[in-house]
Amino acid sequence: MPKLIKQDTICSDDWLAADAASDQVAQHHFPTLPQWRAATGRTLRTVQLQPGDVVAELADALDTLDIIAVDFPVLTDGRGFSYARDLRERGYRGELRATGHFMPDQVHYLRRCGFDAFQPADDSRIEEYLRQSRVFSEQYQASVDQPLPLFRRREAQAG
Amino acid sequence: MYIYDQYDQRIVDERVAQFRDQTRRYLAGELSDAEFLPLRLQNGLYVQRLAPMLRIAVPYGLLSSAQVRKLAHITRHYDKGYAHVSTRQNIQLNWPVLEEVPDILAELASVQMHAIQTSGNCIRNTTTDQFAGVAADEREDPRPWCEIIRQWSTLHPEFAFLPRKFKIAVCASEQDRAAIHAHDIGVELLPNAAGELGFKVLVGGGLGRTPVIGSVVCEWLEKRHLLTYLEAILRVYNQHGRRDNKYKARIKILVKAMGVEAFRDAVEAEWAQLRDGPSTLTEDEVARAKSFFTSPPYADIDGKDAGEALAARAAADPIFGNWLTRNTHPHRVPGYRAVTISLKATGIAPGDITDRQLDLLADLADSYSFGELRTTHQQNMVLADVEETALYSLWQRLQKAGLATANIGYLTDLICCPGGDYCSLANAKSIPVAEAIQARFEDLDYLYDLGPLELNISGCMNACGHHHIGHIGILGVDKKGAEFYQVSLGGSQSKDAAIGKILGPSFSQDAIPDVVENLLATFVSLRQGDETFLQTYNRVGIEPFKERVYAKAD
């Protein structure tokens, strides 16, 4: 079973990447957005987004989803960072899982954008992903895990 | 200037530790080249033709004398004794060793400096007017806003893997000295109808292979919304900018493709989600940022007396007079001037400065200018607060160090990228072209007679030398493996921003000084009264220049 990080611990589960070539959702595979859309009555409780998918399509189905996976086909395609923040700002509370070809040194930023599960395509370095997840103890911007920007926290401290 | 508190220092220190670990893992084979690439770029480290190049951030061009001394030490200890001022007001080292870069970053952190996001597909160093805070035509000091943008953009989690690099410039004066029309985002502090200052926001300007002048995306924005609005623009760009072709990945291409109205609608839709959220600026935060940029303790000087004494001095020593006219800029406080130190002496690569010169400038800053120095996007340095009575002795000390070339704003004060001598992206060398032009036009009287003239040289389409906005632009091109140079005319970086027009077929390197001489001779023969090169060009067009330059030699 593929390894992943959840709640700062290494674990494994049986979810596999979506199979876009198929009309059917194979067992243990995340459905793609088109497969999710085609399923009737919002019976599918997971979906995997690809860069280019329109996040807003999920807007009024967020509480029917347990896992939204956001795929990173290459480590330099940063669209998924914005997708994650968008989903969290729209009120999504379920698991937000980064999948694919991101690298350990991106986990810190991914976490700040709202991801809480990390499933790299190559799980042989999974400890490194965990080790790199909290390399900074301070940050300037507002983010999902720290909704107040530093300037507001500085003020709170001073006031 | 801005002083780090415990939070700023911790962020920079943790960044140094992170990069030390990344370098170690790369050298140990635990990070691949493809993985290390964006990581080192976001710490300013390029792999160049001969060695890595490290670009050190100089936020909006401001340096303390202690920082300049540290830079002198670093160039001496880790490099070959000279540094280079870039067109983004940053400082570049050409010969660092990868293994030592973490130590260099640690040295920088000890004086509140870093190399964060000086390269890579992320938000780069925010630039502004080199005369910020002292210019007579300023509406408000832009530096507090630059610092607010710096903090917001530093290690922003959402925007570290953009389609392409992203550059922001801020202007707060009548005359635009920050080239805001040529930036991904240009911000101008402007009053609205009620007289309240806010931001006009331009988007999608840029140079490179598709030069574009920025479009207005917001006519006037209340100050407190600055960060949420910038965030909305970046969010639209991050999600919709092209990623399939790096030459079409800048925001200017997205704005063109969508049309500015549709782009604005998309920004407004994102902004609706962010507006009035926690990133909305507070009065306290703006006051805190402003508190770092207060006036130094200026002496109370009778400006008229000082001016007359200075005029007498200039009349008695015309060489000083030349320097005074060309290399000093009016100051908002009577009895003071801003001094530009030319890094454009003939025979030295434009923007280069030695460790000893850096040490000297740090001393001069302490003696003459409240301990501060600035870098300019024209690749010079500035002492912004010099008493007029001290100018003569300052000039004498600069002259001894080869730093008093009286050419600011004239032909030989040219902008030039490192080019093919250093840069692996370049199609052609640029420094020898700059030197050949400087050597040909050494006669200062002739230069002054030509009037203000901007000549910009880039070694490739990436346009680091800003050739598109030079009155005369020179671009290195590759023609079947040989280095050639394309010439353009009529570019401008000020409020009348314009992209230069290509003159015609390109030239060999040897021919360039003759080409420039022909262009200048054409200008001189057609010039009316005191017209500048650009004014004459705008009146007569490109044809007379073309005819003369491409005339058959029969």
XYZ file of C-alpha atoms in Angstrom:
713
model
C 0.000 0.000 0.000
C 1.264 3.490 -0.787
C 2.660 5.451 2.132
C 1.515 8.917 3.021
C 1.694 11.495 5.776
C -1.390 12.384 7.784
C -1.468 14.349 11.027
C 2.307 14.451 11.059
C 2.637 10.678 11.001
C 3.564 8.210 8.310
C 0.757 5.809 7.499
C -0.654 4.021 4.499
C -4.024 3.559 2.877
C -5.307 2.058 -0.310
C -6.214 5.116 -2.329
C -4.552 5.241 -5.720
C -4.295 7.947 -8.347
C -7.267 8.520 -10.602
C -7.462 6.700 -13.915
C -8.565 9.329 -16.397
C -8.611 6.889 -19.331
C -11.455 4.882 -17.890
C -15.170 5.739 -17.869
C -15.584 3.682 -14.732
C -14.097 4.508 -11.392
C -11.866 1.588 -10.507
C -11.910 0.358 -6.940
C -9.468 2.234 -4.666
C -8.790 4.839 -7.329
C -9.772 8.451 -6.835
C -12.338 9.554 -9.405
C -11.302 12.338 -11.761
C -13.446 15.456 -11.810
C -15.330 14.264 -14.973
C -15.890 10.843 -13.374
C -17.128 12.506 -10.182
C -19.427 14.752 -12.219
C -20.853 11.789 -14.142
C -21.698 9.832 -11.017
C -25.301 10.339 -10.028
C -26.481 11.764 -6.738
C -23.066 12.729 -5.559
C -22.454 9.232 -4.323
C -18.692 9.505 -4.688
C -17.089 10.855 -1.548
C -13.657 11.525 -3.058
C -12.300 13.298 -6.125
C -8.856 14.052 -7.551
C -8.272 17.416 -9.205
C -5.748 18.004 -11.957
C -4.174 21.347 -12.899
C -6.674 23.081 -15.170
C -9.767 21.702 -13.398
C -12.256 24.302 -12.227
C -12.362 24.192 -8.435
C -15.627 26.129 -8.344
C -17.403 23.032 -9.737
C -17.094 21.479 -6.296
C -18.340 24.584 -4.507
C -21.745 23.344 -3.405
C -20.700 19.729 -2.912
C -17.926 20.309 -0.421
C -19.735 18.718 2.521
C -20.389 15.555 0.479
C -16.665 14.932 0.060
C -14.351 13.159 2.529
C -11.145 13.491 0.514
C -10.191 15.947 -2.184
C -6.875 14.988 -3.738
C -4.995 17.645 -5.726
C -2.489 16.187 -8.117
C 0.920 17.653 -8.956
C 1.999 16.088 -12.265
C 5.288 18.043 -12.094
C 6.819 19.807 -9.123
C 7.006 23.185 -10.864
C 3.262 23.451 -11.591
C 2.025 25.513 -8.644
C -1.672 25.743 -9.517
C -2.567 23.238 -6.799
C -1.386 25.664 -4.105
C -4.115 28.101 -5.133
C -6.700 25.322 -5.499
C -6.084 24.281 -1.907
C -6.473 27.776 -0.506
C -9.571 28.293 -2.600
C -11.166 25.066 -1.295
C -10.385 25.943 2.318
C -11.648 29.506 1.890
C -14.885 28.067 0.472
C -15.259 26.169 3.722
C -14.064 22.662 2.835
C -13.238 20.841 6.091
C -12.451 17.325 4.872
C -9.080 15.833 4.003
C -7.074 17.706 1.402
C -4.415 15.448 -0.028
C -1.469 16.432 -2.217
C -0.596 13.629 -4.631
C 1.980 13.143 -7.355
C 5.361 14.624 -8.088
C 5.834 17.286 -5.441
C 9.056 17.208 -3.423
C 9.780 17.129 0.316
C 10.820 20.796 0.324
C 7.345 21.830 -0.843
C 5.441 20.198 2.020
C 5.861 23.253 4.237
C 4.151 25.522 1.680
C 1.536 22.890 0.835
C 0.589 22.578 4.492
C 0.248 26.336 4.840
C -2.095 26.370 1.830
C -4.440 23.895 3.530
C -3.207 20.406 2.656
C -3.283 17.970 5.565
C -2.261 14.762 3.794
C 0.729 14.142 1.537
C 1.033 11.176 -0.773
C 4.086 11.486 -3.035
C 4.249 9.327 -6.163
C 7.594 8.006 -4.955
C 7.161 7.087 -1.288
C 10.699 5.776 -0.774
C 11.733 9.104 0.847
C 8.604 9.542 2.949
C 10.605 10.338 6.131
C 12.184 13.269 4.319
C 8.716 14.622 3.483
C 7.877 14.543 7.160
C 11.190 16.121 8.160
C 10.729 19.043 5.742
C 7.154 19.792 6.745
C 7.981 22.292 9.485
C 11.253 24.012 8.626
C 9.916 27.478 9.406
C 8.478 28.468 12.768
C 7.380 31.931 11.626
C 5.728 33.404 8.531
C 4.650 36.803 7.255
C 1.420 35.984 5.444
C -2.022 34.904 6.459
C -2.493 31.266 5.473
C -4.844 28.386 6.152
C -2.896 27.151 9.187
C -2.287 30.688 10.501
C -5.159 32.952 9.496
C -3.568 36.099 10.929
C -0.703 37.729 9.040
C 2.402 38.515 11.101
C 1.581 42.218 11.252
C -1.660 41.521 13.130
C 0.112 39.166 15.530
C 2.867 41.757 16.082
C 0.147 44.252 16.974
C -1.514 41.814 19.370
C 1.847 41.278 21.055
C 2.546 45.008 21.305
C -0.999 45.936 22.352
C 15.703 52.180 6.959
C 13.801 49.066 7.984
C 15.315 47.225 10.972
C 14.523 43.549 11.551
C 12.762 42.503 14.711
C 12.989 39.001 16.216
C 10.432 37.669 13.694
C 12.210 38.942 10.577
C 15.514 37.648 11.914
C 14.092 34.232 12.727
C 12.614 33.854 9.227
C 15.938 34.724 7.562
C 17.946 32.512 9.943
C 15.625 29.566 9.326
C 15.968 30.162 5.598
C 19.761 29.926 5.880
C 19.443 26.649 7.809
C 16.999 25.327 5.216
C 19.315 26.142 2.306
C 22.319 24.677 4.129
C 20.392 21.425 4.447
C 19.224 21.567 0.817
C 22.783 22.124 -0.418
C 24.045 19.246 1.727
C 21.346 16.921 0.381
C 22.044 17.969 -3.201
C 25.782 17.364 -2.848
C 25.038 14.007 -1.191
C 22.830 13.004 -4.113
C 19.622 13.081 -2.072
C 18.094 15.857 -4.189
C 18.053 15.583 -7.962
C 19.133 18.400 -10.293
C 15.487 18.985 -11.189
C 14.520 19.272 -7.520
C 17.458 21.455 -6.513
C 16.931 23.820 -9.458
C 13.913 25.780 -8.128
C 15.297 25.614 -4.588
C 18.632 27.206 -5.474
C 17.023 29.714 -7.837
C 14.747 30.917 -5.045
C 17.919 31.553 -3.081
C 19.393 33.580 -5.916
C 21.787 30.944 -7.177
C 22.204 30.524 -10.926
C 24.574 28.158 -12.601
C 26.474 30.346 -15.009
C 28.852 29.735 -17.840
C 31.944 29.811 -15.628
C 30.715 29.473 -12.044
C 27.511 29.875 -10.073
C 26.203 33.424 -9.807
C 24.661 34.533 -6.528
C 22.163 37.377 -6.592
C 21.791 39.104 -3.231
C 18.556 40.962 -2.520
C 18.786 44.688 -1.864
C 15.163 45.460 -0.976
C 14.145 48.544 -3.011
C 17.832 49.431 -3.329
C 18.489 50.524 0.261
C 21.716 49.599 2.105
C 23.312 50.603 5.396
C 27.058 51.219 5.604
C 27.382 48.078 7.768
C 25.702 46.049 5.024
C 27.977 47.535 2.363
C 31.033 46.630 4.474
C 29.707 43.093 4.761
C 29.269 42.955 0.971
C 32.877 44.151 0.586
C 34.019 41.402 2.925
C 31.996 38.754 1.075
C 33.332 39.776 -2.360
C 36.875 39.683 -0.964
C 36.585 36.446 0.974
C 34.266 34.337 -1.183
C 34.657 35.910 -4.614
C 37.243 37.680 -6.764
C 37.073 41.093 -5.159
C 34.269 42.680 -7.140
C 30.486 42.705 -7.225
C 27.924 43.818 -9.779
C 24.866 46.065 -9.356
C 21.955 44.625 -11.356
C 19.040 46.347 -13.076
C 16.779 45.147 -10.244
C 18.874 47.102 -7.732
C 20.348 43.816 -6.465
C 24.004 42.878 -5.975
C 25.468 39.933 -7.887
C 28.560 37.854 -7.244
C 30.019 36.085 -10.256
C 32.354 33.535 -8.717
C 30.996 31.965 -5.528
C 31.465 28.252 -4.852
C 28.270 26.262 -4.276
C 29.613 24.662 -1.099
C 30.223 28.119 0.404
C 26.882 29.680 -0.498
C 25.236 28.672 2.822
C 28.088 30.465 4.652
C 27.601 33.551 2.474
C 23.885 33.520 3.299
C 24.707 33.231 7.009
C 27.047 36.237 6.724
C 24.277 38.167 4.993
C 21.738 37.202 7.663
C 24.075 38.677 10.299
C 23.463 42.113 8.724
C 19.747 41.575 7.990
C 20.228 40.604 4.360
C 19.345 37.557 2.264
C 19.042 36.222 -1.286
C 15.436 35.084 -1.023
C 13.481 35.066 -4.303
C 16.092 36.953 -6.289
C 15.561 34.401 -9.034
C 13.091 31.654 -9.941
C 9.411 31.695 -10.875
C 8.283 33.660 -7.852
C 7.764 37.238 -6.685
C 11.093 39.047 -7.010
C 12.628 42.032 -5.241
C 10.253 45.017 -5.235
C 11.951 48.065 -6.752
C 11.348 51.785 -6.508
C 12.757 55.246 -7.129
C 16.406 55.559 -6.075
C 15.550 59.045 -4.778
C 12.669 57.823 -2.592
C 12.240 59.959 0.497
C 14.423 62.812 -0.784
C 12.950 63.652 -4.201
C 11.349 67.074 -4.517
C 8.564 65.718 -6.763
C 7.449 62.970 -4.382
C 3.813 62.625 -3.222
C 4.683 60.249 -0.400
C 7.640 58.058 0.518
C 7.144 54.760 -1.388
C 9.535 52.744 0.811
C 7.109 51.799 3.623
C 4.836 50.335 0.938
C 7.779 48.495 -0.627
C 8.625 47.012 2.780
C 4.991 45.959 3.301
C 5.083 44.265 -0.120
C 8.474 42.707 0.682
C 7.146 41.054 3.816
C 3.971 39.855 2.134
C 5.858 38.405 -0.840
C 8.689 36.795 1.169
C 8.215 32.998 1.289
C 4.558 33.375 0.252
C 3.313 29.776 0.336
C 0.908 30.078 -2.591
C 3.119 31.869 -5.095
C 6.483 30.086 -5.029
C 5.795 28.059 -8.195
C 4.267 30.605 -10.551
C 4.265 30.128 -14.337
C 7.196 32.561 -14.538
C 9.067 35.267 -12.624
C 7.052 38.167 -11.242
C 8.289 41.717 -10.679
C 6.628 44.576 -8.817
C 7.685 48.249 -8.844
C 6.348 51.212 -6.874
C 6.397 54.874 -7.929
C 5.291 57.818 -5.776
C 6.585 60.825 -7.693
C 5.687 62.988 -10.693
C 8.557 61.593 -12.703
C 8.625 57.796 -12.886
C 12.117 56.631 -11.933
C 11.008 53.068 -11.252
C 9.884 52.062 -14.791
C 6.487 50.906 -13.468
C 5.098 50.477 -16.999
C 7.633 47.731 -17.656
C 6.712 45.552 -14.663
C 4.355 42.633 -14.084
C 2.675 44.910 -11.559
C 3.365 48.627 -11.378
C 1.902 50.548 -8.477
C 1.682 54.340 -8.442
C 0.692 56.405 -5.408
C -1.839 58.925 -6.724
C -4.527 61.183 -5.238
C -8.193 60.523 -6.094
C -10.692 63.328 -6.791
C -10.993 63.972 -3.040
C -7.219 64.375 -2.742
C -6.693 61.129 -0.814
C -3.634 59.136 -1.845
C -4.221 55.598 -3.040
C -2.796 53.197 -5.600
C -3.201 53.081 -9.336
C -2.418 49.504 -10.303
C -0.911 48.589 -13.664
C -0.541 45.012 -14.738
C 1.128 43.093 -17.545
C 3.977 45.375 -18.469
C 7.289 43.748 -19.232
C 10.274 43.478 -21.488
C 11.686 40.150 -22.643
C 10.834 38.837 -26.094
C 7.345 40.350 -26.127
C 7.728 43.887 -24.753
C 4.456 45.356 -23.485
C 3.492 48.541 -21.643
C 1.372 47.795 -18.556
C -2.448 48.178 -18.605
C -4.457 49.855 -15.866
C -6.334 47.185 -13.901
C -7.412 49.522 -11.101
C -7.627 53.320 -11.397
C -7.530 53.953 -7.670
C -7.315 51.541 -4.757
C -7.660 52.439 -1.114
C -4.298 51.921 0.583
C -5.491 49.358 3.104
C -6.513 47.001 0.296
C -3.039 46.832 -1.252
C -2.100 43.298 -0.176
C -5.483 41.655 -0.761
C -5.626 43.201 -4.227
C -2.094 42.078 -5.105
C -2.980 38.623 -3.806
C -6.052 38.523 -6.072
C -3.946 39.409 -9.134
C -1.358 36.757 -8.260
C -4.091 34.180 -7.739
C -5.550 34.781 -11.194
C -2.079 34.566 -12.688
C -1.058 31.436 -10.758
C -4.170 29.566 -11.892
C -4.503 30.813 -15.449
C -1.061 31.909 -16.669
C 0.329 29.659 -19.414
C 2.674 26.914 -18.303
C 3.143 25.113 -21.609
C 5.613 27.603 -23.098
C 8.024 29.595 -20.951
C 8.143 32.368 -23.524
C 4.403 32.884 -23.172
C 4.193 32.420 -19.432
C 4.517 36.002 -18.156
C 1.367 37.749 -16.911
C 1.513 40.175 -19.859
C 0.585 37.300 -22.196
C -2.370 36.324 -19.975
C -3.624 39.927 -19.822
C -3.359 40.203 -23.625
C -5.093 36.866 -24.172
C -7.970 37.603 -21.787
C -8.220 41.309 -22.570
C -7.765 43.744 -19.730
C -11.536 43.957 -18.971
C -11.921 40.191 -18.555
C -8.702 40.079 -16.573
C -10.008 42.818 -14.281
C -13.292 40.894 -13.803
C -11.336 37.784 -12.814
C -9.259 39.801 -10.330
C -12.389 41.391 -8.862
C -13.975 37.934 -8.446
C -10.909 36.668 -6.548
C -10.736 39.899 -4.604
C -14.344 39.478 -3.440
C -13.114 36.394 -1.552
C -10.126 38.214 0.009
C -11.310 41.795 0.444
C -11.580 43.017 4.050
C -10.016 39.733 5.217
C -7.171 39.484 7.737
C -4.570 40.666 5.183
C -6.275 44.060 5.005
C -3.688 46.549 6.234
C -4.234 48.177 9.616
C -3.383 51.764 10.498
C -0.940 50.434 13.079
C 0.943 48.376 10.521
C 1.204 51.253 8.068
C 2.398 53.518 10.916
C 4.935 50.875 11.958
C 6.302 50.599 8.403
C 6.460 54.399 8.095
C 8.305 54.727 11.410
C 11.420 53.209 9.803
C 11.597 55.812 7.048
C 11.579 59.086 8.932
C 13.843 61.997 7.973
C 17.423 61.854 9.281
C 18.523 64.810 11.480
C 19.096 67.329 8.673
C 21.020 70.489 9.508
C 19.172 73.779 9.207
C 20.881 75.309 6.176
C 20.293 78.535 4.301
C 19.763 77.030 0.842
C 20.475 80.285 -0.967
C 23.898 80.802 0.640
C 24.889 77.174 0.121
C 23.767 77.315 -3.516
C 25.799 80.442 -4.208
C 28.936 79.022 -2.588
C 28.514 75.870 -4.642
C 28.076 77.823 -7.898
C 31.274 79.751 -7.154
C 33.150 76.510 -6.500
C 31.842 75.010 -9.758
C 32.885 78.095 -11.725
C 36.397 77.936 -10.257
C 36.774 74.213 -10.969
C 34.906 73.258 -14.140
C 35.672 69.537 -13.768
C 33.875 69.611 -10.439
C 31.200 71.742 -12.109
C 30.582 69.033 -14.720
C 30.210 66.402 -12.043
C 27.948 68.637 -9.961
C 25.620 69.237 -12.912
C 25.434 65.634 -14.085
C 25.818 63.530 -10.947
C 23.775 65.368 -8.318
C 20.018 65.528 -8.013
C 17.815 68.138 -6.277
C 16.807 67.349 -2.711
C 13.576 68.288 -0.970
C 15.563 69.785 1.949
C 17.354 73.122 1.302
C 21.146 72.838 1.319
C 21.192 69.102 0.448
C 21.621 67.075 -2.737
C 21.441 63.432 -3.721
C 24.687 62.248 -5.325
C 24.862 59.508 -7.933
C 28.117 57.580 -7.960
C 28.780 56.453 -11.502
C 29.721 52.781 -11.900
C 30.184 53.439 -15.615
C 33.838 54.361 -15.966
C 35.263 53.339 -19.336
C 37.061 50.003 -19.223
C 35.035 48.601 -16.335
C 31.950 46.454 -16.867
C 28.900 48.692 -16.234
C 27.673 48.227 -12.658
C 30.832 46.521 -11.397
C 32.359 47.675 -8.113
C 35.401 46.396 -6.208
C 35.595 45.397 -2.542
C 37.777 48.453 -1.815
C 35.340 50.791 -3.517
C 32.524 49.242 -1.483
C 34.492 49.827 1.724
C 35.184 53.406 0.682
C 31.519 54.035 -0.108
C 30.552 52.668 3.312
C 32.963 55.178 4.909
C 31.666 57.997 2.711
C 28.090 57.084 3.618
C 28.994 57.368 7.299
C 30.788 60.690 6.802
C 28.457 62.363 4.336
C 25.041 60.694 4.154
C 23.747 59.382 7.503
C 25.250 55.922 6.935
C 23.003 54.921 4.028
C 23.598 54.022 0.390
C 21.315 53.061 -2.452
C 21.603 51.037 -5.629
C 19.830 52.173 -8.791
C 18.233 50.204 -11.619
C 20.572 52.093 -13.951
C 23.372 50.184 -12.145
C 24.847 53.071 -10.191
C 24.894 53.912 -6.473
C 23.533 56.897 -4.601
C 24.388 58.877 -1.478
C 21.003 60.456 -0.941
C 21.552 63.076 1.759
C 24.719 65.093 1.180
C 25.129 68.683 2.380
C 25.947 70.978 -0.516
C 28.889 72.433 1.428
C 30.436 68.946 1.602
C 30.079 68.110 -2.098
C 33.516 69.345 -3.102
C 35.402 67.234 -0.577
C 33.190 64.229 -1.353
C 33.894 64.650 -5.066
C 37.654 64.758 -4.432
C 37.514 61.484 -2.526
C 35.357 59.846 -5.204
C 37.711 61.024 -7.920
C 40.698 59.350 -6.254
C 38.783 56.062 -6.230
C 37.701 56.267 -9.883
C 34.089 56.854 -8.861
C 33.519 60.381 -10.145
C 32.819 59.830 -13.858
C 30.534 62.757 -14.649
C 28.183 60.957 -17.032
C 24.908 60.269 -15.197
C 22.041 60.291 -17.697
C 24.392 60.608 -20.681
C 25.394 58.185 -23.404
C 28.183 56.388 -21.523
C 25.993 55.840 -18.404
C 24.657 52.851 -20.273
C 22.700 49.952 -18.808
C 24.195 46.569 -19.601
C 23.518 42.976 -18.505
C 26.439 40.591 -17.711
C 25.950 39.050 -21.180
C 27.797 36.145 -22.756
C 30.922 36.659 -20.669
C 29.069 35.313 -17.636
C 25.499 34.342 -18.399
C 24.631 30.978 -19.909
C 21.345 32.329 -21.317
C 23.016 35.034 -23.405
C 23.208 34.851 -27.190
C 26.003 37.379 -27.312
C 28.448 39.310 -25.181
C 27.339 42.703 -23.957
C 30.202 44.044 -21.816
C 32.718 44.407 -24.722
C 30.047 46.277 -26.710
C 29.511 48.645 -23.774
C 33.247 49.176 -23.439
C 33.697 49.846 -27.157
C 30.949 52.486 -27.041
C 32.382 54.085 -23.900
C 35.856 54.141 -25.453
C 34.591 55.726 -28.682
C 32.666 58.488 -26.910
C 35.044 59.519 -24.184
C 34.939 63.241 -24.973
C 32.756 64.625 -22.207
C 32.022 67.899 -24.011
C 30.594 65.943 -26.933
C 28.513 63.796 -24.545
C 27.113 66.840 -22.773
C 26.320 68.447 -26.091
C 24.328 65.356 -27.098
C 22.229 65.833 -23.982
C 20.465 63.159 -21.912
C 20.607 59.841 -23.701
C 19.893 56.335 -22.501
C 21.612 53.453 -24.238
C 20.704 49.974 -22.991
C 22.348 46.667 -23.942
C 20.985 43.135 -23.426
C 22.833 39.988 -24.401
C 19.593 38.137 -25.178
C 15.791 38.349 -25.436
C 15.400 38.075 -21.668
C 16.205 41.787 -21.727
C 17.981 42.109 -18.369
C 19.680 45.166 -19.893
C 16.254 46.717 -20.658
C 17.154 47.318 -24.319
C 13.501 47.852 -25.315
C 13.215 51.015 -23.235
C 16.573 52.558 -24.109
C 16.469 55.621 -26.364
C 18.981 53.482 -28.211
C 18.627 49.761 -27.513
C 21.133 47.071 -28.461
C 20.192 43.397 -28.354
C 22.563 40.479 -28.807
C 21.173 37.881 -31.234
C 22.441 34.578 -32.472
C 22.776 34.286 -36.244
C 23.854 30.796 -37.244
C 26.166 30.541 -34.260
C 27.681 34.015 -34.649
C 27.052 36.944 -32.323
C 25.136 39.828 -33.906
C 23.459 42.929 -32.552
C 20.058 44.354 -33.334
C 19.572 48.075 -32.770
C 16.302 49.762 -31.804
C 15.413 53.422 -31.351
C 12.874 55.461 -29.428
C 12.302 53.381 -26.307
C 11.557 55.197 -23.073
C 11.250 54.167 -19.449
C 9.519 57.261 -18.069
C 5.815 58.171 -17.895
C 5.780 58.499 -21.697
C 6.896 54.843 -21.698
C 7.527 53.399 -25.152
C 9.032 50.291 -26.676
C 11.849 50.954 -29.135
C 11.446 50.260 -32.843
C 13.923 47.988 -34.617
C 16.196 49.903 -36.998
C 16.826 47.086 -39.476
C 19.172 44.142 -40.077
C 21.606 43.384 -37.262
C 25.304 44.264 -37.089
C 28.551 42.573 -36.124
C 30.126 43.536 -32.808
C 32.904 45.579 -34.487
C 30.374 47.705 -36.353
C 28.440 48.897 -33.299
C 30.532 51.976 -32.377
C 30.228 53.200 -36.005
C 26.491 52.545 -35.977
C 26.093 54.552 -32.775
C 28.247 57.316 -34.231
C 26.040 57.454 -37.333
C 22.890 57.558 -35.218
C 24.311 60.417 -33.184
C 25.489 62.313 -36.289
C 21.972 61.980 -37.751
C 20.509 63.326 -34.529
C 22.936 66.261 -34.388
C 22.217 67.226 -38.001
C 18.420 67.144 -37.523
C 18.191 68.444 -33.998
C 16.265 71.703 -33.467
C 17.394 73.914 -30.610
C 17.966 71.998 -27.420
C 16.057 68.896 -28.423
C 17.096 65.628 -26.812
C 17.787 62.543 -28.912
C 14.379 61.155 -28.001
C 12.556 64.379 -28.906
C 14.254 64.578 -32.293
C 13.529 60.907 -32.928
C 9.867 61.364 -32.004
C 9.635 64.316 -34.397
C 11.478 62.895 -37.433
C 10.835 59.158 -37.041
C 13.159 56.269 -37.765
C 13.708 56.796 -41.522
C 16.554 59.380 -41.507
C 18.468 57.213 -39.017
C 17.936 54.145 -41.147
C 19.092 55.884 -44.320
C 22.311 57.076 -42.760
C 23.220 53.845 -40.997
C 22.478 51.551 -43.933
C 23.795 53.924 -46.624
C 25.959 52.156 -49.176
C 29.589 53.108 -48.785
C 30.072 54.166 -52.395
